[in-house]
Coordinates of C-alpha atoms and ligand atoms in Angstrom, one line a residue:
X1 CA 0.0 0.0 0.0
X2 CA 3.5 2.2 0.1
X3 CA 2.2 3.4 -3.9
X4 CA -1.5 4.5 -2.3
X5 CA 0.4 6.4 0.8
X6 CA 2.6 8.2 -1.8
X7 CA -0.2 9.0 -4.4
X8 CA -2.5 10.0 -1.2
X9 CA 0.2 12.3 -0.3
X10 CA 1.1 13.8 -3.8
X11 CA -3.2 14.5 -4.5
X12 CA -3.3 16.3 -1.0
X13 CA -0.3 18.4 -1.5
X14 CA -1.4 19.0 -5.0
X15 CA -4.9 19.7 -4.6
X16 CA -3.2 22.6 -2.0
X17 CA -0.8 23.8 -4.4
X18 CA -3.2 24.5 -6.9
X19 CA -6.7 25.2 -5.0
X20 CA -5.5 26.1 -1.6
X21 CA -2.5 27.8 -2.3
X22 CA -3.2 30.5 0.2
X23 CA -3.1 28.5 2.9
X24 CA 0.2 27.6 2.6
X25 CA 1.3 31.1 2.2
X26 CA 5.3 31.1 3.1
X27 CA 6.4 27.7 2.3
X28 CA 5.0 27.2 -1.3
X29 CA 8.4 27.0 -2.5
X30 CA 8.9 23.8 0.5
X31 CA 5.7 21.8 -0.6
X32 CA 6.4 22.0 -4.4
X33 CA 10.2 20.9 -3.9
X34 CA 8.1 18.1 -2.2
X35 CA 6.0 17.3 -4.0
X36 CA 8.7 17.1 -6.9
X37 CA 10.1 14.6 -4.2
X38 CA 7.3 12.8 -4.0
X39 CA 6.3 12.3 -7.5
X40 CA 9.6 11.1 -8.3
X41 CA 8.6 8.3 -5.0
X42 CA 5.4 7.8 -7.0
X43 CA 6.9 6.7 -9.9
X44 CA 9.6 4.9 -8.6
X45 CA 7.0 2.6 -6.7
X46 CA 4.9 2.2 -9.8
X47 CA 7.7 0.8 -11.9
X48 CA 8.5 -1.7 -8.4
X49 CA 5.1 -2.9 -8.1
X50 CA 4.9 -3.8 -11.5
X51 CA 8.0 -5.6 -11.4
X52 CA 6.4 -7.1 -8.1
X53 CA 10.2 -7.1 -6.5
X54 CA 10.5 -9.9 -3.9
X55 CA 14.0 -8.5 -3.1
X56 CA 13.8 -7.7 1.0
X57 CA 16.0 -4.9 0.8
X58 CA 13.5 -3.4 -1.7
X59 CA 10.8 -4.1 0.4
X60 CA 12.0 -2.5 3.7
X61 CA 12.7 0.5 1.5
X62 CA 9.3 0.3 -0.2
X63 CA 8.2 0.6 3.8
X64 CA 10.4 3.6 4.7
X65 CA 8.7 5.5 1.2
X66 CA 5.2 4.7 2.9
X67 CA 6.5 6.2 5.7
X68 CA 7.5 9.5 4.2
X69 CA 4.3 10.0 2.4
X70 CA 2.8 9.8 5.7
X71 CA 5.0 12.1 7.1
X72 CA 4.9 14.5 4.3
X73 CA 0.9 15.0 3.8
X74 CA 0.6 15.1 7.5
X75 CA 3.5 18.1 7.6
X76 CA 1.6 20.0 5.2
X77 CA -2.3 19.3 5.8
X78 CA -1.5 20.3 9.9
X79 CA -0.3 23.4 8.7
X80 CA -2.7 24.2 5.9
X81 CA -6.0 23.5 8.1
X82 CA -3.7 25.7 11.1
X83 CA -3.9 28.6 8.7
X84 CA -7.1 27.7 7.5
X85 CA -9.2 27.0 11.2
X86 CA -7.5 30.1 12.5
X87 CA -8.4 32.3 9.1
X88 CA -12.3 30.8 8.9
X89 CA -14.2 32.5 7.3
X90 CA -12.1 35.9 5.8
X91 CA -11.2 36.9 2.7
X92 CA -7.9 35.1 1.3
X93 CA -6.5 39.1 2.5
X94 CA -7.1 38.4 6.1
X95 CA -5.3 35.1 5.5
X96 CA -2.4 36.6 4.1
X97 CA -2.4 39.0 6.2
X98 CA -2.5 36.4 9.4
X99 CA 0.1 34.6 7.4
X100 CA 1.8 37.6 7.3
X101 CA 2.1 37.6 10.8
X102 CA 2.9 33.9 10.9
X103 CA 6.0 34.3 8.9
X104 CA 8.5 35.3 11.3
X105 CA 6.7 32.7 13.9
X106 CA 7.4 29.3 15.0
X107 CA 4.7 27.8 12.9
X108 CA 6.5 29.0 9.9
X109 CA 9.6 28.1 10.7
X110 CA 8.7 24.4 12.2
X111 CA 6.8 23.5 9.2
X112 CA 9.8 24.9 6.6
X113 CA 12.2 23.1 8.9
X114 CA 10.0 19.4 8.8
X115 CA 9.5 19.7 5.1
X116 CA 13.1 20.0 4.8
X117 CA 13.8 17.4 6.7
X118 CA 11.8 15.5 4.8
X119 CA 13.2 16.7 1.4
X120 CA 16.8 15.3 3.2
X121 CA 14.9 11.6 4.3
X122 CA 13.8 11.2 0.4
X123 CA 17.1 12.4 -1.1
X124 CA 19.1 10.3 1.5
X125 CA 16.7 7.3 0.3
X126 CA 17.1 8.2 -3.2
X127 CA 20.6 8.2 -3.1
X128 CA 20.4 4.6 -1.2
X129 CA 18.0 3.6 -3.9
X130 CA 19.9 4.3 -6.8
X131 CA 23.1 3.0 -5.5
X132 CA 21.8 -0.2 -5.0
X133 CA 19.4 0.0 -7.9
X134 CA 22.2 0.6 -10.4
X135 CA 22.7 -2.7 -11.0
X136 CA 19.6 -3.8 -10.0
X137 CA 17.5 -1.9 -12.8
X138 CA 20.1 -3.0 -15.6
X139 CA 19.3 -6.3 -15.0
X140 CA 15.4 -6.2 -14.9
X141 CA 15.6 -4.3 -18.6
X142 CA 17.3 -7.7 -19.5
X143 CA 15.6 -9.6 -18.9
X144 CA 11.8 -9.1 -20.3
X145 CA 8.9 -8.2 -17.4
X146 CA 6.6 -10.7 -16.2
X147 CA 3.6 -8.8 -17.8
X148 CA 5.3 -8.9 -21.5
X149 CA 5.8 -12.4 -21.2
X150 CA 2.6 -13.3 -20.4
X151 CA 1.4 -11.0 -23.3
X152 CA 3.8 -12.8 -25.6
X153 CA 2.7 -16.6 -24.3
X154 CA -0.8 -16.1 -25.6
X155 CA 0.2 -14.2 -29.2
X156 CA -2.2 -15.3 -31.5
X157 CA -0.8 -16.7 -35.1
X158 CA -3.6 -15.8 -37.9
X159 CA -2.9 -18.5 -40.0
X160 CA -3.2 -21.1 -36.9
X161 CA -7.2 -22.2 -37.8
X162 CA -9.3 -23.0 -34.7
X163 CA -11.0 -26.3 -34.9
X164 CA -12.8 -26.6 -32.1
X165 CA -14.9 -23.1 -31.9
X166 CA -18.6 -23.9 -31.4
X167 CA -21.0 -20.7 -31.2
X168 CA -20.1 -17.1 -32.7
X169 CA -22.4 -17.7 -35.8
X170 CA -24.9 -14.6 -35.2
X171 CA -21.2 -12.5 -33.9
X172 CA -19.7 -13.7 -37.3
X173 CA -22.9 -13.0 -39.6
X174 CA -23.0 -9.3 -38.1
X175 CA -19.7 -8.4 -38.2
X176 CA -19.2 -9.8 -41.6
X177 CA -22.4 -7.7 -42.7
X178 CA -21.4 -4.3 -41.5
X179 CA -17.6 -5.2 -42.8
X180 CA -18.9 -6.3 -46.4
X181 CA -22.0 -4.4 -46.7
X182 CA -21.9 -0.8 -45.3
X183 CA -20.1 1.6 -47.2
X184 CA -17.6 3.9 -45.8
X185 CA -14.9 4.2 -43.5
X186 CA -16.0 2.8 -40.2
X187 CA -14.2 1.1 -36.8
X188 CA -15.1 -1.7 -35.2
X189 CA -14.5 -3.4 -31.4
X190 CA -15.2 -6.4 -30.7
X191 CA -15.5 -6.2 -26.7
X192 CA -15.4 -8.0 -24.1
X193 CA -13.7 -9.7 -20.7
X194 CA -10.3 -11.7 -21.3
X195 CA -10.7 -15.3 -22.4
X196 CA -14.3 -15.1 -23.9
X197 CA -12.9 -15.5 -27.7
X198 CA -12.5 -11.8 -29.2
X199 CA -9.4 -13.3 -31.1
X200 CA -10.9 -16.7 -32.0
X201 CA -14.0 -14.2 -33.7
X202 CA -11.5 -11.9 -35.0
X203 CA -9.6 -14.9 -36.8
X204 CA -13.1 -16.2 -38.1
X205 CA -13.8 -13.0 -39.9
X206 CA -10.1 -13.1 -41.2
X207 CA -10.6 -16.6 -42.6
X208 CA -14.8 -15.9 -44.3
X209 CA -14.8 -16.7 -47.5
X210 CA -17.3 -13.7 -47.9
X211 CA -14.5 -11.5 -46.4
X212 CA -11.7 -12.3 -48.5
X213 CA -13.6 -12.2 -51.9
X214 CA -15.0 -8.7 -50.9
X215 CA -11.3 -6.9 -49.6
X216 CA -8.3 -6.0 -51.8
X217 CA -6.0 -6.6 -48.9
X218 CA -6.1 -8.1 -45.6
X219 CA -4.0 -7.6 -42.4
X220 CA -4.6 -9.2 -38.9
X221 CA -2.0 -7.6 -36.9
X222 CA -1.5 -8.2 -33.0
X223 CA -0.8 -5.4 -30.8
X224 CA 2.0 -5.4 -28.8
X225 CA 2.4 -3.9 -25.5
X226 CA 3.8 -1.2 -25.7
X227 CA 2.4 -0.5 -28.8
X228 CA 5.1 0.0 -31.4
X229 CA 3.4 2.2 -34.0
X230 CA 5.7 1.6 -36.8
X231 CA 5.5 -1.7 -36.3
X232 CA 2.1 -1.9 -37.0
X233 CA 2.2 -0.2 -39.4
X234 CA 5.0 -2.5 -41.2
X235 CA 2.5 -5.6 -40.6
X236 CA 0.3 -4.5 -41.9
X237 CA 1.6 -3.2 -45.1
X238 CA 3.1 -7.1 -45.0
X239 CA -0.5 -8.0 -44.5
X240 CA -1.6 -6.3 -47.8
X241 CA 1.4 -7.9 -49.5
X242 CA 2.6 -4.1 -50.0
X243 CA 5.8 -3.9 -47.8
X244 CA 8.9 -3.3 -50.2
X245 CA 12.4 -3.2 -49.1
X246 CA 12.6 0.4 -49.0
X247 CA 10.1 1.0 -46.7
X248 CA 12.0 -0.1 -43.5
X249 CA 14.2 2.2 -44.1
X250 CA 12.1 5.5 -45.0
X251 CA 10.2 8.1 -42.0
X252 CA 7.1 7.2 -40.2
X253 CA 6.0 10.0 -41.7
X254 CA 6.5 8.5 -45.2
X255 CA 5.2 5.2 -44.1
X256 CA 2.5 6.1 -42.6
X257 CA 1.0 8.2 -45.8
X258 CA 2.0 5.3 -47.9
X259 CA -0.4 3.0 -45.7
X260 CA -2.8 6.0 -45.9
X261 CA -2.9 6.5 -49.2
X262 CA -3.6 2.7 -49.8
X263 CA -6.2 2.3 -47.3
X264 CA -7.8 5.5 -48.7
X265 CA -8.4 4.2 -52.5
X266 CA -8.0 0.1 -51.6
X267 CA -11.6 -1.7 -49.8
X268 CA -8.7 -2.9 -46.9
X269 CA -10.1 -4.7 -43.9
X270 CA -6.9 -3.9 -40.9
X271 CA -7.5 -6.3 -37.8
X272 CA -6.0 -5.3 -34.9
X273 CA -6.0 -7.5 -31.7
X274 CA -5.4 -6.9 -28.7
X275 CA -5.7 -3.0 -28.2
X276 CA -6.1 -1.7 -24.6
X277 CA -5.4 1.4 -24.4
X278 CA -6.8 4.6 -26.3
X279 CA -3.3 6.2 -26.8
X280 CA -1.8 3.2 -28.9
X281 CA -5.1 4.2 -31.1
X282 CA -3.7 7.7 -30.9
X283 CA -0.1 7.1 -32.1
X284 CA -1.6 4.6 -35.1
X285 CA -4.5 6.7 -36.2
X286 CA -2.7 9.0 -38.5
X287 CA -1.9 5.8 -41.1
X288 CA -6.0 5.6 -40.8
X289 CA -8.3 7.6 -43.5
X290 CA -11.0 6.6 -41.1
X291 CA -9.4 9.2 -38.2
X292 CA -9.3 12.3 -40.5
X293 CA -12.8 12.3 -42.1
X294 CA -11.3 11.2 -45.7
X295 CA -13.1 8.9 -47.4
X296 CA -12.7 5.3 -48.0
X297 CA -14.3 2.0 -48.1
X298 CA -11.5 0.3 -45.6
X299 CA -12.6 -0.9 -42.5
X300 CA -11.0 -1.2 -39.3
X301 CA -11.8 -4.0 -36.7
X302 CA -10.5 -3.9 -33.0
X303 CA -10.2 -6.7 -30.6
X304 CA -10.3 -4.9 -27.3
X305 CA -11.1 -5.5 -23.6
X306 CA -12.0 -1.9 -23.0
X307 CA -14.9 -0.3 -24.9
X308 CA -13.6 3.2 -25.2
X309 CA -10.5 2.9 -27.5
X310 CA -11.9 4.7 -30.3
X311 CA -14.8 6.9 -29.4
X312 CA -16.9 6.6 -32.4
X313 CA -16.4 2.9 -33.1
X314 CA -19.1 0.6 -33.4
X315 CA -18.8 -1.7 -30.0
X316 CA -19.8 -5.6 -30.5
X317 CA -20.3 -6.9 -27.2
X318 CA -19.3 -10.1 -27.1
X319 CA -21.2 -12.6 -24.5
X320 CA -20.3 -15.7 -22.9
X321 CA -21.1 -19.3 -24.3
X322 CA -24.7 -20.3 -23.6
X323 CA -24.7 -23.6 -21.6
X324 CA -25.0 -26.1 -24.6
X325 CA -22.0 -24.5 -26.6
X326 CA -20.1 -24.9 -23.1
X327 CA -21.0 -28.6 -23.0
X328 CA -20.6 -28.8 -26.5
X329 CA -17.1 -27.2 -26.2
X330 CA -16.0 -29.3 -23.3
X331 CA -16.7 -32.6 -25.0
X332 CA -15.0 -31.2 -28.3
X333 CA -12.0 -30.8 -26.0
X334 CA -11.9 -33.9 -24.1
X335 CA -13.4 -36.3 -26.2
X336 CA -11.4 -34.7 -29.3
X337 CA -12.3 -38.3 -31.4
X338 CA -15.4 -39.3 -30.2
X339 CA -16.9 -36.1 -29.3
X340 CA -19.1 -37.7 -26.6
X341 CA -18.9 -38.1 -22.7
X342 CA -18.7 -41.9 -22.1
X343 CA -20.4 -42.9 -18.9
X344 CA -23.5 -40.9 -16.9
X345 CA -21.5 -40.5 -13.7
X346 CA -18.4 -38.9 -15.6
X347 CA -21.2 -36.8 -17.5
X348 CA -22.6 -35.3 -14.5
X349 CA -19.3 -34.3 -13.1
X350 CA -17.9 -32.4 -16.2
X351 CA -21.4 -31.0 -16.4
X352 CA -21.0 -29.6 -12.9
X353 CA -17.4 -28.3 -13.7
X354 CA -18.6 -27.1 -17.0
X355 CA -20.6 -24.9 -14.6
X356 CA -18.1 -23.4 -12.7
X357 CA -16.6 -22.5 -16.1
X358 CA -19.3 -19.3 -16.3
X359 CA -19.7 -19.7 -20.3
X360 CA -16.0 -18.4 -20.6
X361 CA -14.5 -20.3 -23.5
X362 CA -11.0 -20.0 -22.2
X363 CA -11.7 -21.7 -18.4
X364 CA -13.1 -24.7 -20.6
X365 CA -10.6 -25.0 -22.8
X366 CA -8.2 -25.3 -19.2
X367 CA -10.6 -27.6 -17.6
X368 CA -11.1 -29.7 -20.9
X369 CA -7.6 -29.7 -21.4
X370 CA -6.8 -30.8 -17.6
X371 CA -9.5 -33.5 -18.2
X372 CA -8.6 -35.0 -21.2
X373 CA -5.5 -36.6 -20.1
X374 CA -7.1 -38.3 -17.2
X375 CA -8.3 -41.4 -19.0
X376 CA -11.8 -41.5 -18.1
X377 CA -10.7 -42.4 -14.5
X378 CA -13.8 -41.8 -12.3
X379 CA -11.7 -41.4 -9.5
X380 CA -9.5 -38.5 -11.1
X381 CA -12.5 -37.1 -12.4
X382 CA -13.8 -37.2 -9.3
X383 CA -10.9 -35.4 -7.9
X384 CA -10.5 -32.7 -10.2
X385 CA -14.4 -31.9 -10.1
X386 CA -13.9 -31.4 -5.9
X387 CA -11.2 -29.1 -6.8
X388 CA -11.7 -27.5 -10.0
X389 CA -11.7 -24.0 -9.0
X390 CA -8.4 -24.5 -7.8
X391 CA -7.5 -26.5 -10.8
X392 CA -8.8 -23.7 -13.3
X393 CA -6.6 -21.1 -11.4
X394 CA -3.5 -23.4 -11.8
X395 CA -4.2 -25.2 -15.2
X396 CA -2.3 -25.1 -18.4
X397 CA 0.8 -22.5 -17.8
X398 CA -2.1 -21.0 -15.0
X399 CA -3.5 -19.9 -17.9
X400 CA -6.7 -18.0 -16.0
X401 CA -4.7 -16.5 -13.5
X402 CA -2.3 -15.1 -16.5
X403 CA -4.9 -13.8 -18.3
X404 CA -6.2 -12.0 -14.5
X405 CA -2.6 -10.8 -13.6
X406 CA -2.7 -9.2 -17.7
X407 CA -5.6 -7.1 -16.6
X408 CA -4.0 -6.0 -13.1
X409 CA -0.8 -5.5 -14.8
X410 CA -2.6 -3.4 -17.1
X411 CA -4.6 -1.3 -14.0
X412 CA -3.2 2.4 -14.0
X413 CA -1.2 1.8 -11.2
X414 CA -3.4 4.3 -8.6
X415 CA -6.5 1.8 -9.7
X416 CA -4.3 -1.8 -8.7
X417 CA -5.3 -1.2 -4.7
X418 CA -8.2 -0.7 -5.4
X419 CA -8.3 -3.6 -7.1
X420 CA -6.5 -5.8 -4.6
X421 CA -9.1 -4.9 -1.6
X422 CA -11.8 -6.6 -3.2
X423 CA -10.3 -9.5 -1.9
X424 CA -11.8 -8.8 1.3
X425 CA -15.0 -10.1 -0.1
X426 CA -16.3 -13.4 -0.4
X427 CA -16.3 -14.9 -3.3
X428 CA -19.6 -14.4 -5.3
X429 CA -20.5 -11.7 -2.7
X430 CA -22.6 -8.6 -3.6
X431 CA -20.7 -5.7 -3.4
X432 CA -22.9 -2.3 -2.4
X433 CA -20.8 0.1 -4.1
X434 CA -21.1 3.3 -1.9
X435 CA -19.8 1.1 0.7
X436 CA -16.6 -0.1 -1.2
X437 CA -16.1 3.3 -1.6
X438 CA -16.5 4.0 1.9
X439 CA -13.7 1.4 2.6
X440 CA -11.8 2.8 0.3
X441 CA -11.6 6.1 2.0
X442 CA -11.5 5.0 5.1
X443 CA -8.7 3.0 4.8
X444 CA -6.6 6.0 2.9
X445 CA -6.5 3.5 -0.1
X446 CA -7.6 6.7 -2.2
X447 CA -8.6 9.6 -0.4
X448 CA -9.7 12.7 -0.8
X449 CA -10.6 16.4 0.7
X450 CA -13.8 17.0 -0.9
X451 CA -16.2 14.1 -0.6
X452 CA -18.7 14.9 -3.3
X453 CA -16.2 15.3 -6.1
X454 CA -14.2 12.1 -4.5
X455 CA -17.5 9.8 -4.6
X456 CA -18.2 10.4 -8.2
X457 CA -14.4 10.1 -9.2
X458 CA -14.5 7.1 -7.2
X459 CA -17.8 5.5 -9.0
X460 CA -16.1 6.2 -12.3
X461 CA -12.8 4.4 -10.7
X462 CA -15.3 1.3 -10.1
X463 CA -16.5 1.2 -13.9
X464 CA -13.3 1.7 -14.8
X465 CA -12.3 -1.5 -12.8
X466 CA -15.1 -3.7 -13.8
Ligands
ATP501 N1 -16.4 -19.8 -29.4 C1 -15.3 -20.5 -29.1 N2 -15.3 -21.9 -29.4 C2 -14.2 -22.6 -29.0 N3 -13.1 -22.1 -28.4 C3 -13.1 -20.8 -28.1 C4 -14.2 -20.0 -28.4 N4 -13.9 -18.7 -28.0 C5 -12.7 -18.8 -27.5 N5 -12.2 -20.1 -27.5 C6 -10.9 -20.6 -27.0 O1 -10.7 -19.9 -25.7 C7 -9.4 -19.4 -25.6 C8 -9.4 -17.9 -25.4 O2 -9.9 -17.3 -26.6 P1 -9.3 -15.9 -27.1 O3 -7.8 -15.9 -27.1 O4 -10.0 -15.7 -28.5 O5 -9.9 -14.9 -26.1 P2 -9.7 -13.3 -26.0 O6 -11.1 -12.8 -25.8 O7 -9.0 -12.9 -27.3 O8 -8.8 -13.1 -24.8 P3 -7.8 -11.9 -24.5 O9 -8.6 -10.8 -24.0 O10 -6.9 -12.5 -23.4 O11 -7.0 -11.7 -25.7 C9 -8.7 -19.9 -26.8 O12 -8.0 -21.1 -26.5 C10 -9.8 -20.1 -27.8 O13 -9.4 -21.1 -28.7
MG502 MG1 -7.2 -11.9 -27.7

C-alpha cells in the first residue's frame, strides 16, 4: 500500500498547491520541492510494483517510502488547516495577512524546517536507492517483465485455424455484414472480458470466404504492448502484401501516408488485436483515412477489452457461451475423437465443472484440457471436479490467473489497490458500491478532501475497474 500512501500524499499536496494555495502562504516554495520529491517516489514505486520485487531490501525500502508520504501529507495538511481554522471565514487578505504575521513565527519556521527534513529523508533514500538500484535496474531491462511475457505466451498466429470453436455464428454473420456491406470508413470493437474469444472471432472473420472475396487486402496484426506504432504499421503493409524493401528504411511519416494513401483508395479490412489502451489508437491513427474524415471504403476492426479505444467505433459486445456451446465445447475438448462423454456419472461431473466455467470459453478449454489426459478415470474425475476451482486457477501454464494478472498488470497503477481490496470479499458476494467506496476512504486506499467530487471520481474508478 506504500504506492497508495505516496499518491495520497502527492493528490493532497497537489490539490493545496493549486486550489488552496493561500493556505500555505510562506512555504510554497517547500511543498512544491516536495512534491517534486514525492512524484519522483510515486513513480519509482509504480515501476517496483509492477516488477512485483521480492528482493527484501527493496521491500523494507518500499516501507520507509510509505512512511515519508505519511510524514509529508501530515506536515503539510496540519499546517494548511492551522492557517485555514485560525483564518475561517475571511477573505484570502485576512489570510495573508495572518500569514503575514505567521511568517517570522514558530509555525512557519517548524513547518519549513520538517519539510526540509523531509526533502533530506527522500534524497538520502534516493541516493540509497539508486546506489543499490544501479545494477539492479540493468538487470530487470534484460531480462523481459513478467507482464510482457505473459502478453507474448498467448500471441495469437492468424494463419493457426481453430477447430474446435462452437457458437459465434450470429457475432460472425454481423460483423461480416457491416464489414462487407456498409459503405464507408468505419471502426469496429469487438469487446469483451479476457478469455471469452475476441481473437478466436477476430480470426473467423479473417478466414470468411465472404470477407476475403469482398477486400483487396487483408492484415490481422496483434498489438503489442507497448504498442510499437511503426511496427504496425509494417505488418500491416506485410499483410496487404505491399511492404517493399525500401520501406524499413524511410520516416514514419513516409510510411504512414503510404499505408494512408492505400487504405484510402484500396476496400482494406486492418485487424487489430489486442488493443487496450486509447493512446496506442492515438499514435496509429494518422496511417488511418477513417481518423481524418477522408473517405474510403476500408474498414478497421478492433479486438479490445476496454470499450472506449476509439470513441466513435461501433462496439460488439461479445457474451459468454450459452450452456450447450459450453458442454458442446467441453466434450470437443476432451473427447477430441469421439466427441461424446462416455459414462452418466463422468457426464454429470464435467457438467458440474462445466458450470463453474461461467460460459468463458477459455476456463473450458483449461478444464477440458486438464481433463482430457485423465483417462476417463472416475476417480481423477472425481478429484478434479472437488477441486476445480483450484485447478482452473493453476491449469495449463495458470492460464486463468495469466490472463487476471494481464488485466492487473494493465490497471493504472493508482487503480491496482483498489483492485486488490476486493479481496476482502467473499467470493460471489454482492458488493454495495457506496460502501466499497467508503472502505476505500477509510482506509486512505484513495482519499480525498472533498467528498462529493471524491464519490463520483470514485464511482467512475469502479467502472473503470469492472
Ligand atoms: N467460441 C469458441 N469456441 C471454441 N473455443 C473458443 C471460443 N472462443 C474462445 N475459444 C478458446 O478460448 C481461448 C481464449 O480465446 P481468445 O484468445 O480468443 O480470447 P480473447 O477474448 O481474445 O482473450 P484476451 O482478451 O486475453 O485476448 C482460446 O483457446 C480459444 O481457442
Ligand atoms: Mg485476444
Amino acid at each position: 500500500m506504500a504506492l497508495s500512501a505516496v499518491t495520497s500524499a502527492v493528490t493532497t499536496i497537489g490539490n493545496l498547491l493549486t486550489q488552496e494555495a493561500i493556505y500555505l502562504w510562506g512555504v510554497e516554495e517547500q511543498v512544491d520541492r516536495l512534491q517534486t520529491e514525492l512524484k519522483w517516489m510515486q513513480r519509482y514505486l509504480m515501476d517496483a510494483e509492477t516488477k512485483q520485487s521480492k528482493d527484501e531490501m527493496i521491500r523494507l525500502w518500499v516501507a520507509e517510502i510509505r512512511e515519508l508520504a505519511y510524514d509529508a501529507e501530515d506536515v503539510v495538511e496540519e499546517f494548511a488547516l492551522k492557517i485555514g481554522s485560525e483564518n475561517k471565514g475571511c477573505l484570502p487578505s485576512c489570510i495573508k495577512t495572518s500569514a503575514c504575521c505567521l511568517k517570522e513565527g514558530w509555525a512557519l519556521h517548524k513547518t519549513r524546517s520538517k519539510i526540509e527534513k523531509i526533502i533530506e529523508r527522500i534524497n538520502d533514500l534516493v541516493r540509497r536507492l539508486q546506489a543499490y538500484g544501479a545494477k539492479e535496474l540493468k538487470d530487470r531491462e534484460e531480462e523481459s517483465s513478467s507482464s510482457t511475457e505473459r502478453r507474448e505466451s498467448r500471441r495469437p498466429y492468424p494463419h493457426i485455424r481453430d477447430d474446435n470453436i462452437v457458437g459465434l455464428v450470429d457475432d460472425t454473420e454481423g460483423l461480416v455484414k457491416v464489414l462487407t456491406k456498409e459503405s464507408g470508413c468505419k471502426v469496429v470493437t469487438i469487446w469483451g472480458m479476457g478469455g471469452l474469444g475476441k481473437t478466436t472471432l477476430a480470426k473467423k472473420i479473417y478466414h470468411h470466404r465472404q470477407v476475403i472475396d469482398y477486400f483487396d487486402h487483408l492484415a490481422f496484426v496483434y498489438v503489442s504492448q507497448p504498442c510499437q506504432k511503426r511496427n504496425v504499421w509494417e505488418d500491416i503493409l506485410s499483410g496487404f502484401n505491399t511492404l517493399d524493401k525500401v520501406d524499413r528504411k524511410i520516416r514514419d511519416e513516409a510510411l504512414a501516408e503510404k499505408l494512408y494513401n492505400i487504405l484510402g483508395v484500396k476496400k482494406c479490412l486492418v485487424i487489430l488485436d489486442d488493443i487496450w489502451i486509447s493512446e496506442a489508437w492515438d499514435s496509429l491513427k494518422p496511417a488511418f483515412p477513417v481518423a481524418t474524415g477522408r473517405h474510403s471504403n476500408s474498414k478497421i476492426l478492433l479486438t479490445s477489452r476496454n470499450k472506449g479505444i476509439v470513441s466513435d467505433a461501433e462496439i460488439r459486445e461479445l457474451k459468454c457461451l450459452k450452456e450447450q456451446e459450453s458442454w458442446e465445447l467441453f466434450q470437443k475438448i476432451v473427447f477430441p475423437q469421439t466427441g461424446n462423454i462416455i459414462g452418466e456419472e463422468i457426464k454429470k461431473l464435467g457438467e458440474n465443472m462445466v458450470k463453474h466455467c461461467v460460459g468463458l470459453p477459455l476456463a473450458i478449454v483449461v478444464l477440458g484440457g486438464i481433463l482430457a489426459t485423465k483417462n476417463n478415470s472416475l476417480n481423477e474425475w472425481q478429484k478434479i471436479s472437488d477441486n476445480v476451482k483450484s485447478y482452473l486457477k493453476r491449469g495449463k501454464n495458470q492460464v486463468l490467473g495469466d490472463v487476471l494478472a494481464l488485466s492487473y498488470d494493465d490497471l493504472p497503477p493508482y487503480l491496482r489497490p483498489c483492485f486488490l481490496y476486493l479481496t476482502h470479499f467473499p467470493e460471489d458476494y454482492m458488493i454495495d458500491v457506496d460502501r466499497l467506496i467508503q472502505f476505500w476512504l477509510a482506509e486512505g486506499i484513495v482519499s480525498s478532501k472533498q467528498e462529493e467530487r471524491a464519490v463520483g471520481k470514485l464511482r467512475k474508478m469502479w467502472r473503470n475497474l469492472i
